[in-house]
mmCIF file of C-alpha atoms in Angstrom:
data_model
loop_
_atom_site.group_PDB
_atom_site.id
_atom_site.type_symbol
_atom_site.label_atom_id
_atom_site.label_comp_id
_atom_site.label_asym_id
_atom_site.label_seq_id
_atom_site.Cartn_x
_atom_site.Cartn_y
_atom_site.Cartn_z
ATOM 1 C CA UNK A 210 -0.052 64.196 5.999
ATOM 2 C CA UNK A 211 0.353 60.434 6.062
ATOM 3 C CA UNK A 212 3.311 60.639 8.431
ATOM 4 C CA UNK A 213 1.359 62.919 10.754
ATOM 5 C CA UNK A 214 -1.582 60.496 10.770
ATOM 6 C CA UNK A 215 0.726 57.570 11.541
ATOM 7 C CA UNK A 216 2.241 59.516 14.447
ATOM 8 C CA UNK A 217 -1.199 60.225 15.915
ATOM 9 C CA UNK A 218 -2.179 56.572 15.602
ATOM 10 C CA UNK A 219 1.070 55.515 17.348
ATOM 11 C CA UNK A 220 0.507 58.022 20.164
ATOM 12 C CA UNK A 221 -3.051 56.745 20.538
ATOM 13 C CA UNK A 222 -1.824 53.181 20.832
ATOM 14 C CA UNK A 223 0.792 54.137 23.453
ATOM 15 C CA UNK A 224 -1.808 56.068 25.423
ATOM 16 C CA UNK A 225 -4.085 53.048 25.324
ATOM 17 C CA UNK A 226 -1.289 50.784 26.561
ATOM 18 C CA UNK A 227 -0.553 53.138 29.452
ATOM 19 C CA UNK A 228 -4.220 53.201 30.417
ATOM 20 C CA UNK A 229 -4.419 49.408 30.345
ATOM 21 C CA UNK A 230 -1.186 49.168 32.373
ATOM 22 C CA UNK A 231 -2.535 51.601 34.967
ATOM 23 C CA UNK A 232 -5.808 49.696 35.085
ATOM 24 C CA UNK A 233 -3.980 46.390 35.628
ATOM 25 C CA UNK A 234 -1.836 47.951 38.367
ATOM 26 C CA UNK A 235 -4.962 49.334 40.038
ATOM 27 C CA UNK A 236 -6.630 45.903 39.937
ATOM 28 C CA UNK A 237 -3.504 44.240 41.374
ATOM 29 C CA UNK A 238 -3.249 46.828 44.173
ATOM 30 C CA UNK A 239 -6.953 46.447 44.940
ATOM 31 C CA UNK A 240 -6.619 42.649 45.119
ATOM 32 C CA UNK A 241 -3.611 42.929 47.439
ATOM 33 C CA UNK A 242 -5.534 45.361 49.666
ATOM 34 C CA UNK A 243 -8.568 43.065 49.748
ATOM 35 C CA UNK A 244 -6.383 40.054 50.623
ATOM 36 C CA UNK A 245 -4.669 42.040 53.371
ATOM 37 C CA UNK A 246 -7.949 43.258 54.875
ATOM 38 C CA UNK A 247 -9.560 39.818 54.598
ATOM 39 C CA UNK A 248 -6.592 38.197 56.316
ATOM 40 C CA UNK A 249 -6.440 40.936 58.947
ATOM 41 C CA UNK A 250 -10.113 41.021 59.908
ATOM 42 C CA UNK A 251 -11.462 37.573 59.028
ATOM 43 C CA UNK A 252 -8.758 34.902 58.928
ATOM 44 C CA UNK A 253 -6.906 36.266 61.976
ATOM 45 C CA UNK A 254 -10.100 36.543 64.026
ATOM 46 C CA UNK A 255 -11.205 33.017 63.135
ATOM 47 C CA UNK A 256 -7.803 31.507 63.909
ATOM 48 C CA UNK A 257 -7.620 33.444 67.169
ATOM 49 C CA UNK A 258 -10.988 32.074 68.270
ATOM 50 C CA UNK A 259 -9.964 28.501 67.419
ATOM 51 C CA UNK A 260 -6.647 28.888 69.278
ATOM 52 C CA UNK A 261 -8.187 30.642 72.290
ATOM 53 C CA UNK A 262 -9.905 27.534 73.653
ATOM 54 C CA UNK A 263 -6.757 25.452 73.345
ATOM 55 C CA UNK A 264 -4.443 28.062 74.857
ATOM 56 C CA UNK A 265 -6.765 28.486 77.844
ATOM 57 C CA UNK A 266 -7.003 24.717 78.358
ATOM 58 C CA UNK A 267 -3.230 24.310 78.008
ATOM 59 C CA UNK A 268 -2.636 27.194 80.392
ATOM 60 C CA UNK A 269 -4.961 25.727 83.005
ATOM 61 C CA UNK A 270 -3.251 22.338 82.735
ATOM 62 C CA UNK A 271 0.170 23.987 83.049
ATOM 63 C CA UNK A 272 -0.901 25.900 86.167
ATOM 64 C CA UNK A 273 -2.433 22.854 87.837
ATOM 65 C CA UNK A 274 0.732 20.862 87.186
ATOM 66 C CA UNK A 275 2.898 23.721 88.498
ATOM 67 C CA UNK A 276 0.822 23.984 91.686
ATOM 68 C CA UNK A 277 1.020 20.232 92.224
ATOM 69 C CA UNK A 278 4.785 20.242 91.708
ATOM 70 C CA UNK A 279 5.302 23.236 94.001
ATOM 71 C CA UNK A 280 3.060 21.976 96.812
ATOM 72 C CA UNK A 281 3.293 18.215 96.435
ATOM 73 C CA UNK A 282 4.391 18.019 100.070
ATOM 74 C CA UNK A 283 1.714 20.460 101.188
ATOM 75 C CA UNK A 284 2.214 23.858 102.819
ATOM 76 C CA UNK A 285 1.314 24.879 106.348
ATOM 77 C CA UNK A 286 -0.488 28.143 107.004
ATOM 78 C CA UNK A 287 2.166 29.074 109.568
ATOM 79 C CA UNK A 288 4.870 28.787 106.879
ATOM 80 C CA UNK A 289 3.601 31.876 105.085
ATOM 81 C CA UNK A 290 1.501 33.777 107.657
ATOM 82 C CA UNK A 291 2.610 34.908 111.110
ATOM 83 C CA UNK A 292 -0.088 35.726 113.682
ATOM 84 C CA UNK A 293 0.469 37.550 116.989
ATOM 85 C CA UNK A 294 -2.086 37.899 119.797
ATOM 86 C CA UNK A 295 -2.430 39.924 122.980
ATOM 87 C CA UNK A 296 -3.142 38.607 126.480
ATOM 88 C CA UNK A 297 -6.896 38.582 125.787
ATOM 89 C CA UNK A 298 -6.399 36.298 122.784
ATOM 90 C CA UNK A 299 -7.245 38.951 120.199
ATOM 91 C CA UNK A 300 -5.128 39.188 117.067
ATOM 92 C CA UNK A 301 -2.886 42.239 117.076
ATOM 93 C CA UNK A 302 -0.624 41.576 114.119
ATOM 94 C CA UNK A 303 -0.619 39.504 110.956
ATOM 95 C CA UNK A 304 2.226 39.422 108.474
ATOM 96 C CA UNK A 305 3.251 37.427 105.425
ATOM 97 C CA UNK A 306 6.713 35.940 105.014
ATOM 98 C CA UNK A 307 7.888 37.941 101.992
ATOM 99 C CA UNK A 308 10.911 35.714 101.312
ATOM 100 C CA UNK A 309 8.803 32.550 101.351
ATOM 101 C CA UNK A 310 6.083 34.184 99.235
ATOM 102 C CA UNK A 311 8.581 35.353 96.601
ATOM 103 C CA UNK A 312 10.202 31.905 96.443
ATOM 104 C CA UNK A 313 6.805 30.252 95.939
ATOM 105 C CA UNK A 314 5.830 32.797 93.269
ATOM 106 C CA UNK A 315 9.048 32.285 91.311
ATOM 107 C CA UNK A 316 8.675 28.506 91.516
ATOM 108 C CA UNK A 317 5.095 28.622 90.231
ATOM 109 C CA UNK A 318 5.986 31.019 87.386
ATOM 110 C CA UNK A 319 8.963 28.949 86.240
ATOM 111 C CA UNK A 320 7.073 25.656 86.389
ATOM 112 C CA UNK A 321 4.055 27.144 84.631
ATOM 113 C CA UNK A 322 6.241 28.514 81.808
ATOM 114 C CA UNK A 323 7.997 25.159 81.426
ATOM 115 C CA UNK A 324 4.759 23.152 81.412
ATOM 116 C CA UNK A 325 2.991 25.538 79.047
ATOM 117 C CA UNK A 326 5.978 25.621 76.694
ATOM 118 C CA UNK A 327 5.942 21.815 76.509
ATOM 119 C CA UNK A 328 2.212 21.802 75.737
ATOM 120 C CA UNK A 329 2.579 24.423 73.000
ATOM 121 C CA UNK A 330 5.662 22.812 71.455
ATOM 122 C CA UNK A 331 3.590 20.346 69.458
ATOM 123 C CA UNK A 332 1.322 23.107 68.165
ATOM 124 C CA UNK A 333 -2.443 23.489 68.273
ATOM 125 C CA UNK A 334 -4.665 21.285 66.090
ATOM 126 C CA UNK A 335 -6.515 23.659 63.773
ATOM 127 C CA UNK A 336 -8.954 22.467 61.056
ATOM 128 C CA UNK A 337 -7.550 23.694 57.762
ATOM 129 C CA UNK A 338 -10.865 25.284 56.743
ATOM 130 C CA UNK A 339 -10.356 27.738 59.625
ATOM 131 C CA UNK A 340 -7.712 29.366 57.410
ATOM 132 C CA UNK A 341 -10.490 30.436 55.019
ATOM 133 C CA UNK A 342 -11.687 32.930 57.624
ATOM 134 C CA UNK A 343 -15.259 31.614 57.376
ATOM 135 C CA UNK A 344 -16.418 30.898 60.932
ATOM 136 C CA UNK A 345 -19.107 28.428 59.853
ATOM 137 C CA UNK A 346 -16.399 26.240 58.304
ATOM 138 C CA UNK A 347 -13.796 26.734 61.049
ATOM 139 C CA UNK A 348 -14.542 23.378 62.669
ATOM 140 C CA UNK A 349 -14.205 21.314 59.525
ATOM 141 C CA UNK A 350 -11.363 19.868 57.520
ATOM 142 C CA UNK A 351 -8.240 17.915 58.331
ATOM 143 C CA UNK A 352 -6.426 19.221 61.379
ATOM 144 C CA UNK A 353 -2.979 20.765 60.985
ATOM 145 C CA UNK A 354 -0.577 21.644 63.798
ATOM 146 C CA UNK A 355 -0.436 25.423 64.068
ATOM 147 C CA UNK A 356 2.897 26.146 65.783
ATOM 148 C CA UNK A 357 3.211 29.912 65.469
ATOM 149 C CA UNK A 358 2.481 30.292 69.183
ATOM 150 C CA UNK A 359 4.732 31.460 72.007
ATOM 151 C CA UNK A 360 4.469 32.405 75.678
ATOM 152 C CA UNK A 361 4.191 36.174 76.130
ATOM 153 C CA UNK A 362 4.262 36.200 79.923
ATOM 154 C CA UNK A 363 3.372 34.486 83.207
ATOM 155 C CA UNK A 364 2.757 36.236 86.531
ATOM 156 C CA UNK A 365 1.821 35.032 89.998
ATOM 157 C CA UNK A 366 0.388 36.942 92.932
ATOM 158 C CA UNK A 367 -1.057 36.064 96.321
ATOM 159 C CA UNK A 368 -4.425 37.068 97.711
ATOM 160 C CA UNK A 369 -6.520 36.105 100.707
ATOM 161 C CA UNK A 370 -10.110 36.135 101.903
ATOM 162 C CA UNK A 371 -11.458 36.432 105.454
ATOM 163 C CA UNK A 372 -14.837 34.829 106.215
ATOM 164 C CA UNK A 373 -16.557 34.832 109.617
ATOM 165 C CA UNK A 374 -17.416 31.271 110.681
ATOM 166 C CA UNK A 375 -18.512 31.888 114.256
ATOM 167 C CA UNK A 376 -18.144 34.155 117.268
ATOM 168 C CA UNK A 377 -14.573 35.466 117.187
ATOM 169 C CA UNK A 378 -13.715 32.828 114.603
ATOM 170 C CA UNK A 379 -12.545 33.766 111.130
ATOM 171 C CA UNK A 380 -11.583 31.509 108.266
ATOM 172 C CA UNK A 381 -8.562 32.894 106.456
ATOM 173 C CA UNK A 382 -8.026 31.401 102.987
ATOM 174 C CA UNK A 383 -4.841 32.047 101.018
ATOM 175 C CA UNK A 384 -4.924 31.850 97.220
ATOM 176 C CA UNK A 385 -2.450 32.187 94.393
ATOM 177 C CA UNK A 386 -3.612 33.882 91.200
ATOM 178 C CA UNK A 387 -1.663 32.922 88.099
ATOM 179 C CA UNK A 388 -2.054 34.927 84.877
ATOM 180 C CA UNK A 389 -0.601 33.923 81.537
ATOM 181 C CA UNK A 390 -0.400 35.431 78.064
ATOM 182 C CA UNK A 391 0.144 33.523 74.837
ATOM 183 C CA UNK A 392 1.079 35.176 71.548
ATOM 184 C CA UNK A 393 -0.572 33.744 68.434
ATOM 185 C CA UNK A 394 1.420 34.868 65.387
ATOM 186 C CA UNK A 395 -1.079 34.950 62.544
ATOM 187 C CA UNK A 396 -0.020 36.082 59.038
ATOM 188 C CA UNK A 397 -0.167 39.894 58.924
ATOM 189 C CA UNK A 398 -1.335 40.026 62.538
ATOM 190 C CA UNK A 399 -0.604 38.980 66.105
ATOM 191 C CA UNK A 400 -3.107 38.089 68.805
ATOM 192 C CA UNK A 401 -2.520 37.903 72.552
ATOM 193 C CA UNK A 402 -4.652 35.311 74.328
ATOM 194 C CA UNK A 403 -4.870 35.593 78.115
ATOM 195 C CA UNK A 404 -5.986 33.328 80.898
ATOM 196 C CA UNK A 405 -5.938 33.112 84.674
ATOM 197 C CA UNK A 406 -6.473 30.576 87.425
ATOM 198 C CA UNK A 407 -6.998 30.996 91.149
ATOM 199 C CA UNK A 408 -5.938 28.144 93.420
ATOM 200 C CA UNK A 409 -6.409 27.721 97.165
ATOM 201 C CA UNK A 410 -3.088 26.747 98.766
ATOM 202 C CA UNK A 411 -3.713 27.089 102.505
ATOM 203 C CA UNK A 412 -6.281 28.157 105.083
ATOM 204 C CA UNK A 413 -6.773 28.304 108.821
ATOM 205 C CA UNK A 414 -9.440 29.267 111.336
ATOM 206 C CA UNK A 415 -8.288 32.253 113.384
ATOM 207 C CA UNK A 416 -9.623 32.392 116.933
ATOM 208 C CA UNK A 417 -9.927 35.910 118.340
ATOM 209 C CA UNK A 418 -10.945 39.291 116.992
ATOM 210 C CA UNK A 419 -9.272 40.180 113.707
ATOM 211 C CA UNK A 420 -8.537 43.913 113.181
ATOM 212 C CA UNK A 421 -10.561 45.600 110.465
ATOM 213 C CA UNK A 422 -7.355 46.649 108.733
ATOM 214 C CA UNK A 423 -6.827 43.016 107.750
ATOM 215 C CA UNK A 424 -10.465 42.155 107.071
ATOM 216 C CA UNK A 425 -10.931 45.045 104.634
ATOM 217 C CA UNK A 426 -7.365 45.461 103.414
ATOM 218 C CA UNK A 427 -4.780 43.381 101.620
ATOM 219 C CA UNK A 428 -2.400 41.212 103.573
ATOM 220 C CA UNK A 429 -0.279 40.694 100.467
ATOM 221 C CA UNK A 430 1.145 43.745 98.653
#
């Protein structure tokens, strides 16, 4: 009877140990889950908001520098747009120089990527309290250089606007629209910050009637 009682006591102790072990494992798993969710939905969002302003400012600076470098000598309207008229002086055909347009686009994209990469190389100054995930504290604390940032993509496209400025006179403005994407690699997450800038590169006053197909359509594909 004594041996049987001892065996029951031993089994009870082992069962208690297993319960405590399971409880400790459950607590550890719960803490890991809470840390993951907190990092995913609070810290990442706060860091993304802090980085967003800097990435947009850096992107705008990179675009402005790229435009200046690409058009430092200026660009004539006739270099990119060809206009044909009939005997009455009305415009019959307008076309864009695709080769010239593509060369300009590639130049702007390459220069923008280079300039933006240089700006991001040193990192973004982020107050260390932003890593707590508490937005009210995100602007406080010593700044650290957050360097887990890379360029996700840069694109460039042309667009134009026609505005009537008088009888049979139309102002044709040519713009470039540059879009950029920056990847912010946050622990357990990744955020893509985007930005765009539209810059006027050339314009001219067209004398003569402009066909509706150009006024209401797109001159650039």
